[in-house]
Amino acid sequence: MDGAAQTGDRLTDVPVRVSAEYQGRPGDIARGRELARGFLARVRAAQGAPVSDRAVEVVQLVVSELLTNACKYAPGPSLVDLELAEDRVEVTVWDSQPVLPVPETADPGRVGRHGLEIVMAVCQSFEVHREPVGKRMRAAVGLADDLNDTAALGRSA
C-alpha cells in the first residue's frame, strides 16, 4: 500500500478491518482500490468468506468514488476503513469537509458528478454523518451475489 498508512488489519479477530490514510496525492485513488482488492482477497483466504467477483468490483468502485470526492473537495487527509460485517463489507470514508454531499437530479446529458448516484445505486445502504471535524460516509456492499443479480449481469449461477 505505497503511500498509505495501514492500521488495524486483524484477520483472525472479529471485526476484520483495515484502514488507510490518504493525502490527496496522485495515485491515492488507485491505492485505495488496491487496498480494497487486497482486503477482500485476504477475507476470502483467511476467513473463507464467499466474496463474489462482483462484490470485489463494487467495493473498489465505491472506494474509488468516495475517495475521489474526498481528494477533490476536502482539504487535508482522508481516511478509508473497510470492515467485514457478517455478509457485507462496510466502506467508510472520512474527510475534513463538513459539507454533506447531495446527489444531483439524474441527467444523462451531464458530464461528470455522477459518483454519489452510482454509489447509492450499487450499495445495500449509504449514509453520511457530520463529525466534529468533517464528515463520515458509510456504504455497505454485499459479499455474495444474489441469484437475480447474477442472472441480470449475464453470468451463470
mmCIF file with all atom_site columns, C-alpha atoms in Angstrom:
data_model
loop_
_atom_site.group_PDB
_atom_site.id
_atom_site.type_symbol
_atom_site.label_atom_id
_atom_site.label_alt_id
_atom_site.label_comp_id
_atom_site.label_asym_id
_atom_site.label_entity_id
_atom_site.label_seq_id
_atom_site.pdbx_PDB_ins_code
_atom_site.Cartn_x
_atom_site.Cartn_y
_atom_site.Cartn_z
_atom_site.occupancy
_atom_site.B_iso_or_equiv
_atom_site.pdbx_formal_charge
_atom_site.auth_seq_id
_atom_site.auth_comp_id
_atom_site.auth_asym_id
_atom_site.auth_atom_id
_atom_site.pdbx_PDB_model_num
ATOM 1   C CA . MET A 1 1   ? 0.000   0.000   0.000   1.00 0.00 ? 1   MET A CA 1
ATOM 2   C CA . ASP A 1 2   ? 2.533   2.556   -1.151  1.00 0.00 ? 2   ASP A CA 1
ATOM 3   C CA . GLY A 1 3   ? 1.670   5.936   0.344   1.00 0.00 ? 3   GLY A CA 1
ATOM 4   C CA . ALA A 1 4   ? -0.996  4.636   2.713   1.00 0.00 ? 4   ALA A CA 1
ATOM 5   C CA . ALA A 1 5   ? -0.619  4.182   6.432   1.00 0.00 ? 5   ALA A CA 1
ATOM 6   C CA . GLN A 1 6   ? -2.302  0.890   7.220   1.00 0.00 ? 6   GLN A CA 1
ATOM 7   C CA . THR A 1 7   ? -3.567  0.109   10.711  1.00 0.00 ? 7   THR A CA 1
ATOM 8   C CA . GLY A 1 8   ? -5.979  -2.230  12.394  1.00 0.00 ? 8   GLY A CA 1
ATOM 9   C CA . ASP A 1 9   ? -5.615  -5.102  9.945   1.00 0.00 ? 9   ASP A CA 1
ATOM 10  C CA . ARG A 1 10  ? -6.769  -8.071  12.065  1.00 0.00 ? 10  ARG A CA 1
ATOM 11  C CA . LEU A 1 11  ? -7.756  -11.081 10.044  1.00 0.00 ? 11  LEU A CA 1
ATOM 12  C CA . THR A 1 12  ? -8.056  -13.512 12.922  1.00 0.00 ? 12  THR A CA 1
ATOM 13  C CA . ASP A 1 13  ? -10.103 -11.326 15.260  1.00 0.00 ? 13  ASP A CA 1
ATOM 14  C CA . VAL A 1 14  ? -13.597 -10.014 14.801  1.00 0.00 ? 14  VAL A CA 1
ATOM 15  C CA . PRO A 1 15  ? -14.168 -7.478  13.376  1.00 0.00 ? 15  PRO A CA 1
ATOM 16  C CA . VAL A 1 16  ? -11.965 -7.889  10.321  1.00 0.00 ? 16  VAL A CA 1
ATOM 17  C CA . ARG A 1 17  ? -10.873 -4.410  9.346   1.00 0.00 ? 17  ARG A CA 1
ATOM 18  C CA . VAL A 1 18  ? -8.248  -2.406  7.502   1.00 0.00 ? 18  VAL A CA 1
ATOM 19  C CA . SER A 1 19  ? -7.696  1.360   7.475   1.00 0.00 ? 19  SER A CA 1
ATOM 20  C CA . ALA A 1 20  ? -5.556  3.724   5.435   1.00 0.00 ? 20  ALA A CA 1
ATOM 21  C CA . GLU A 1 21  ? -4.888  7.437   5.344   1.00 0.00 ? 21  GLU A CA 1
ATOM 22  C CA . TYR A 1 22  ? -4.527  9.356   2.080   1.00 0.00 ? 22  TYR A CA 1
ATOM 23  C CA . GLN A 1 23  ? -3.240  12.883  1.476   1.00 0.00 ? 23  GLN A CA 1
ATOM 24  C CA . GLY A 1 24  ? -4.937  13.634  -1.857  1.00 0.00 ? 24  GLY A CA 1
ATOM 25  C CA . ARG A 1 25  ? -1.813  12.915  -3.897  1.00 0.00 ? 25  ARG A CA 1
ATOM 26  C CA . PRO A 1 26  ? -1.727  11.483  -7.415  1.00 0.00 ? 26  PRO A CA 1
ATOM 27  C CA . GLY A 1 27  ? -2.224  7.750   -7.215  1.00 0.00 ? 27  GLY A CA 1
ATOM 28  C CA . ASP A 1 28  ? -4.231  7.778   -3.967  1.00 0.00 ? 28  ASP A CA 1
ATOM 29  C CA . ILE A 1 29  ? -7.434  6.618   -5.668  1.00 0.00 ? 29  ILE A CA 1
ATOM 30  C CA . ALA A 1 30  ? -5.587  3.697   -7.282  1.00 0.00 ? 30  ALA A CA 1
ATOM 31  C CA . ARG A 1 31  ? -4.018  2.869   -3.899  1.00 0.00 ? 31  ARG A CA 1
ATOM 32  C CA . GLY A 1 32  ? -7.495  2.943   -2.338  1.00 0.00 ? 32  GLY A CA 1
ATOM 33  C CA . ARG A 1 33  ? -8.769  0.451   -4.928  1.00 0.00 ? 33  ARG A CA 1
ATOM 34  C CA . GLU A 1 34  ? -5.733  -1.759  -4.256  1.00 0.00 ? 34  GLU A CA 1
ATOM 35  C CA . LEU A 1 35  ? -6.447  -1.583  -0.516  1.00 0.00 ? 35  LEU A CA 1
ATOM 36  C CA . ALA A 1 36  ? -9.990  -2.831  -1.210  1.00 0.00 ? 36  ALA A CA 1
ATOM 37  C CA . ARG A 1 37  ? -8.837  -5.579  -3.595  1.00 0.00 ? 37  ARG A CA 1
ATOM 38  C CA . GLY A 1 38  ? -6.177  -6.820  -1.167  1.00 0.00 ? 38  GLY A CA 1
ATOM 39  C CA . PHE A 1 39  ? -8.545  -6.691  1.812   1.00 0.00 ? 39  PHE A CA 1
ATOM 40  C CA . LEU A 1 40  ? -11.182 -8.771  0.026   1.00 0.00 ? 40  LEU A CA 1
ATOM 41  C CA . ALA A 1 41  ? -8.566  -11.270 -1.190  1.00 0.00 ? 41  ALA A CA 1
ATOM 42  C CA . ARG A 1 42  ? -7.456  -11.741 2.436   1.00 0.00 ? 42  ARG A CA 1
ATOM 43  C CA . VAL A 1 43  ? -11.084 -12.043 3.575   1.00 0.00 ? 43  VAL A CA 1
ATOM 44  C CA . ARG A 1 44  ? -11.562 -14.837 1.014   1.00 0.00 ? 44  ARG A CA 1
ATOM 45  C CA . ALA A 1 45  ? -8.373  -16.626 2.009   1.00 0.00 ? 45  ALA A CA 1
ATOM 46  C CA . ALA A 1 46  ? -8.257  -16.138 5.776   1.00 0.00 ? 46  ALA A CA 1
ATOM 47  C CA . GLN A 1 47  ? -11.938 -16.107 6.634   1.00 0.00 ? 47  GLN A CA 1
ATOM 48  C CA . GLY A 1 48  ? -13.242 -18.394 3.904   1.00 0.00 ? 48  GLY A CA 1
ATOM 49  C CA . ALA A 1 49  ? -15.981 -15.846 3.280   1.00 0.00 ? 49  ALA A CA 1
ATOM 50  C CA . PRO A 1 50  ? -17.865 -16.096 -0.004  1.00 0.00 ? 50  PRO A CA 1
ATOM 51  C CA . VAL A 1 51  ? -16.763 -12.942 -1.827  1.00 0.00 ? 51  VAL A CA 1
ATOM 52  C CA . SER A 1 52  ? -18.134 -12.668 -5.357  1.00 0.00 ? 52  SER A CA 1
ATOM 53  C CA . ASP A 1 53  ? -16.147 -11.089 -8.166  1.00 0.00 ? 53  ASP A CA 1
ATOM 54  C CA . ARG A 1 54  ? -18.955 -8.547  -8.457  1.00 0.00 ? 54  ARG A CA 1
ATOM 55  C CA . ALA A 1 55  ? -18.522 -7.601  -4.787  1.00 0.00 ? 55  ALA A CA 1
ATOM 56  C CA . VAL A 1 56  ? -14.792 -7.025  -5.348  1.00 0.00 ? 56  VAL A CA 1
ATOM 57  C CA . GLU A 1 57  ? -15.588 -4.763  -8.313  1.00 0.00 ? 57  GLU A CA 1
ATOM 58  C CA . VAL A 1 58  ? -18.333 -2.869  -6.460  1.00 0.00 ? 58  VAL A CA 1
ATOM 59  C CA . VAL A 1 59  ? -16.232 -2.300  -3.329  1.00 0.00 ? 59  VAL A CA 1
ATOM 60  C CA . GLN A 1 60  ? -13.381 -0.963  -5.476  1.00 0.00 ? 60  GLN A CA 1
ATOM 61  C CA . LEU A 1 61  ? -15.831 1.317   -7.301  1.00 0.00 ? 61  LEU A CA 1
ATOM 62  C CA . VAL A 1 62  ? -17.300 2.637   -4.038  1.00 0.00 ? 62  VAL A CA 1
ATOM 63  C CA . VAL A 1 63  ? -13.842 3.283   -2.551  1.00 0.00 ? 63  VAL A CA 1
ATOM 64  C CA . SER A 1 64  ? -12.787 4.990   -5.765  1.00 0.00 ? 64  SER A CA 1
ATOM 65  C CA . GLU A 1 65  ? -15.847 7.270   -5.935  1.00 0.00 ? 65  GLU A CA 1
ATOM 66  C CA . LEU A 1 66  ? -15.863 8.259   -2.255  1.00 0.00 ? 66  LEU A CA 1
ATOM 67  C CA . LEU A 1 67  ? -12.097 8.753   -2.094  1.00 0.00 ? 67  LEU A CA 1
ATOM 68  C CA . THR A 1 68  ? -12.164 10.784  -5.330  1.00 0.00 ? 68  THR A CA 1
ATOM 69  C CA . ASN A 1 69  ? -14.720 13.138  -3.787  1.00 0.00 ? 69  ASN A CA 1
ATOM 70  C CA . ALA A 1 70  ? -12.660 13.421  -0.599  1.00 0.00 ? 70  ALA A CA 1
ATOM 71  C CA . CYS A 1 71  ? -9.466  14.191  -2.538  1.00 0.00 ? 71  CYS A CA 1
ATOM 72  C CA . LYS A 1 72  ? -11.258 16.638  -4.832  1.00 0.00 ? 72  LYS A CA 1
ATOM 73  C CA . TYR A 1 73  ? -13.358 18.619  -2.361  1.00 0.00 ? 73  TYR A CA 1
ATOM 74  C CA . ALA A 1 74  ? -11.801 18.290  1.107   1.00 0.00 ? 74  ALA A CA 1
ATOM 75  C CA . PRO A 1 75  ? -8.565  19.891  2.229   1.00 0.00 ? 75  PRO A CA 1
ATOM 76  C CA . GLY A 1 76  ? -6.161  17.684  4.120   1.00 0.00 ? 76  GLY A CA 1
ATOM 77  C CA . PRO A 1 77  ? -6.105  13.953  4.693   1.00 0.00 ? 77  PRO A CA 1
ATOM 78  C CA . SER A 1 78  ? -8.882  11.444  4.247   1.00 0.00 ? 78  SER A CA 1
ATOM 79  C CA . LEU A 1 79  ? -9.322  8.067   5.907   1.00 0.00 ? 79  LEU A CA 1
ATOM 80  C CA . VAL A 1 80  ? -10.668 4.855   4.381   1.00 0.00 ? 80  VAL A CA 1
ATOM 81  C CA . ASP A 1 81  ? -11.910 1.999   6.573   1.00 0.00 ? 81  ASP A CA 1
ATOM 82  C CA . LEU A 1 82  ? -13.024 -1.369  5.247   1.00 0.00 ? 82  LEU A CA 1
ATOM 83  C CA . GLU A 1 83  ? -14.733 -3.705  7.675   1.00 0.00 ? 83  GLU A CA 1
ATOM 84  C CA . LEU A 1 84  ? -16.196 -7.176  7.302   1.00 0.00 ? 84  LEU A CA 1
ATOM 85  C CA . ALA A 1 85  ? -19.658 -7.189  8.905   1.00 0.00 ? 85  ALA A CA 1
ATOM 86  C CA . GLU A 1 86  ? -21.451 -10.536 8.555   1.00 0.00 ? 86  GLU A CA 1
ATOM 87  C CA . ASP A 1 87  ? -22.386 -10.841 4.856   1.00 0.00 ? 87  ASP A CA 1
ATOM 88  C CA . ARG A 1 88  ? -21.186 -7.422  3.739   1.00 0.00 ? 88  ARG A CA 1
ATOM 89  C CA . VAL A 1 89  ? -18.265 -5.027  3.662   1.00 0.00 ? 89  VAL A CA 1
ATOM 90  C CA . GLU A 1 90  ? -18.753 -1.598  5.154   1.00 0.00 ? 90  GLU A CA 1
ATOM 91  C CA . VAL A 1 91  ? -16.760 1.080   3.352   1.00 0.00 ? 91  VAL A CA 1
ATOM 92  C CA . THR A 1 92  ? -16.255 4.237   5.402   1.00 0.00 ? 92  THR A CA 1
ATOM 93  C CA . VAL A 1 93  ? -14.524 7.365   4.150   1.00 0.00 ? 93  VAL A CA 1
ATOM 94  C CA . TRP A 1 94  ? -13.848 10.329  6.424   1.00 0.00 ? 94  TRP A CA 1
ATOM 95  C CA . ASP A 1 95  ? -12.726 13.703  5.142   1.00 0.00 ? 95  ASP A CA 1
ATOM 96  C CA . SER A 1 96  ? -12.310 17.177  6.624   1.00 0.00 ? 96  SER A CA 1
ATOM 97  C CA . GLN A 1 97  ? -15.045 18.892  4.554   1.00 0.00 ? 97  GLN A CA 1
ATOM 98  C CA . PRO A 1 98  ? -18.168 19.409  6.704   1.00 0.00 ? 98  PRO A CA 1
ATOM 99  C CA . VAL A 1 99  ? -20.465 19.993  3.710   1.00 0.00 ? 99  VAL A CA 1
ATOM 100 C CA . LEU A 1 100 ? -22.600 16.885  3.198   1.00 0.00 ? 100 LEU A CA 1
ATOM 101 C CA . PRO A 1 101 ? -22.815 15.538  -0.360  1.00 0.00 ? 101 PRO A CA 1
ATOM 102 C CA . VAL A 1 102 ? -26.188 15.674  -2.066  1.00 0.00 ? 102 VAL A CA 1
ATOM 103 C CA . PRO A 1 103 ? -26.979 13.551  -5.120  1.00 0.00 ? 103 PRO A CA 1
ATOM 104 C CA . GLU A 1 104 ? -27.895 15.602  -8.142  1.00 0.00 ? 104 GLU A CA 1
ATOM 105 C CA . THR A 1 105 ? -31.023 15.020  -10.167 1.00 0.00 ? 105 THR A CA 1
ATOM 106 C CA . ALA A 1 106 ? -30.462 12.318  -12.775 1.00 0.00 ? 106 ALA A CA 1
ATOM 107 C CA . ASP A 1 107 ? -29.283 13.896  -16.021 1.00 0.00 ? 107 ASP A CA 1
ATOM 108 C CA . PRO A 1 108 ? -27.841 11.599  -18.691 1.00 0.00 ? 108 PRO A CA 1
ATOM 109 C CA . GLY A 1 109 ? -26.501 14.668  -20.534 1.00 0.00 ? 109 GLY A CA 1
ATOM 110 C CA . ARG A 1 110 ? -24.415 15.839  -17.578 1.00 0.00 ? 110 ARG A CA 1
ATOM 111 C CA . VAL A 1 111 ? -20.715 15.118  -17.847 1.00 0.00 ? 111 VAL A CA 1
ATOM 112 C CA . GLY A 1 112 ? -19.276 14.001  -14.508 1.00 0.00 ? 112 GLY A CA 1
ATOM 113 C CA . ARG A 1 113 ? -20.634 14.380  -10.972 1.00 0.00 ? 113 ARG A CA 1
ATOM 114 C CA . HIS A 1 114 ? -22.438 11.020  -11.061 1.00 0.00 ? 114 HIS A CA 1
ATOM 115 C CA . GLY A 1 115 ? -20.328 9.360   -8.350  1.00 0.00 ? 115 GLY A CA 1
ATOM 116 C CA . LEU A 1 116 ? -22.815 9.643   -5.497  1.00 0.00 ? 116 LEU A CA 1
ATOM 117 C CA . GLU A 1 117 ? -25.652 8.438   -7.749  1.00 0.00 ? 117 GLU A CA 1
ATOM 118 C CA . ILE A 1 118 ? -23.555 5.402   -8.682  1.00 0.00 ? 118 ILE A CA 1
ATOM 119 C CA . VAL A 1 119 ? -22.618 4.624   -5.077  1.00 0.00 ? 119 VAL A CA 1
ATOM 120 C CA . MET A 1 120 ? -26.236 4.826   -3.958  1.00 0.00 ? 120 MET A CA 1
ATOM 121 C CA . ALA A 1 121 ? -27.334 2.568   -6.852  1.00 0.00 ? 121 ALA A CA 1
ATOM 122 C CA . VAL A 1 122 ? -24.848 -0.255  -6.197  1.00 0.00 ? 122 VAL A CA 1
ATOM 123 C CA . CYS A 1 123 ? -24.813 -0.380  -2.389  1.00 0.00 ? 123 CYS A CA 1
ATOM 124 C CA . GLN A 1 124 ? -27.149 -2.033  0.098   1.00 0.00 ? 124 GLN A CA 1
ATOM 125 C CA . SER A 1 125 ? -27.077 1.170   2.143   1.00 0.00 ? 125 SER A CA 1
ATOM 126 C CA . PHE A 1 126 ? -25.426 4.570   2.151   1.00 0.00 ? 126 PHE A CA 1
ATOM 127 C CA . GLU A 1 127 ? -25.331 7.173   4.911   1.00 0.00 ? 127 GLU A CA 1
ATOM 128 C CA . VAL A 1 128 ? -23.451 10.375  5.686   1.00 0.00 ? 128 VAL A CA 1
ATOM 129 C CA . HIS A 1 129 ? -22.853 11.862  9.121   1.00 0.00 ? 129 HIS A CA 1
ATOM 130 C CA . ARG A 1 130 ? -21.342 15.200  10.019  1.00 0.00 ? 130 ARG A CA 1
ATOM 131 C CA . GLU A 1 131 ? -18.498 14.790  12.516  1.00 0.00 ? 131 GLU A CA 1
ATOM 132 C CA . PRO A 1 132 ? -16.968 17.344  14.914  1.00 0.00 ? 132 PRO A CA 1
ATOM 133 C CA . VAL A 1 133 ? -14.440 17.801  12.109  1.00 0.00 ? 133 VAL A CA 1
ATOM 134 C CA . GLY A 1 134 ? -15.597 16.943  8.599   1.00 0.00 ? 134 GLY A CA 1
ATOM 135 C CA . LYS A 1 135 ? -17.941 14.117  7.666   1.00 0.00 ? 135 LYS A CA 1
ATOM 136 C CA . ARG A 1 136 ? -18.062 10.329  7.539   1.00 0.00 ? 136 ARG A CA 1
ATOM 137 C CA . MET A 1 137 ? -19.656 8.483   4.611   1.00 0.00 ? 137 MET A CA 1
ATOM 138 C CA . ARG A 1 138 ? -20.519 4.808   5.018   1.00 0.00 ? 138 ARG A CA 1
ATOM 139 C CA . ALA A 1 139 ? -21.680 2.378   2.333   1.00 0.00 ? 139 ALA A CA 1
ATOM 140 C CA . ALA A 1 140 ? -22.467 -1.331  2.710   1.00 0.00 ? 140 ALA A CA 1
ATOM 141 C CA . VAL A 1 141 ? -21.774 -3.794  -0.108  1.00 0.00 ? 141 VAL A CA 1
ATOM 142 C CA . GLY A 1 142 ? -22.983 -7.395  -0.037  1.00 0.00 ? 142 GLY A CA 1
ATOM 143 C CA . LEU A 1 143 ? -20.284 -10.046 -0.411  1.00 0.00 ? 143 LEU A CA 1
ATOM 144 C CA . ALA A 1 144 ? -22.250 -12.690 -2.302  1.00 0.00 ? 144 ALA A CA 1
ATOM 145 C CA . ASP A 1 145 ? -24.238 -12.241 -5.482  1.00 0.00 ? 145 ASP A CA 1
ATOM 146 C CA . ASP A 1 146 ? -27.971 -12.562 -5.301  1.00 0.00 ? 146 ASP A CA 1
ATOM 147 C CA . LEU A 1 147 ? -29.063 -15.103 -7.907  1.00 0.00 ? 147 LEU A CA 1
ATOM 148 C CA . ASN A 1 148 ? -31.294 -12.471 -9.525  1.00 0.00 ? 148 ASN A CA 1
ATOM 149 C CA . ASP A 1 149 ? -28.382 -10.024 -9.736  1.00 0.00 ? 149 ASP A CA 1
ATOM 150 C CA . THR A 1 150 ? -26.148 -12.727 -11.214 1.00 0.00 ? 150 THR A CA 1
ATOM 151 C CA . ALA A 1 151 ? -28.687 -13.532 -13.904 1.00 0.00 ? 151 ALA A CA 1
ATOM 152 C CA . ALA A 1 152 ? -29.141 -9.843  -14.662 1.00 0.00 ? 152 ALA A CA 1
ATOM 153 C CA . LEU A 1 153 ? -25.411 -9.487  -15.180 1.00 0.00 ? 153 LEU A CA 1
ATOM 154 C CA . GLY A 1 154 ? -25.441 -12.301 -17.702 1.00 0.00 ? 154 GLY A CA 1
ATOM 155 C CA . ARG A 1 155 ? -23.359 -14.647 -15.563 1.00 0.00 ? 155 ARG A CA 1
ATOM 156 C CA . SER A 1 156 ? -24.264 -18.231 -14.946 1.00 0.00 ? 156 SER A CA 1
ATOM 157 C CA . ALA A 1 157 ? -25.220 -19.174 -11.400 1.00 0.00 ? 157 ALA A CA 1
#
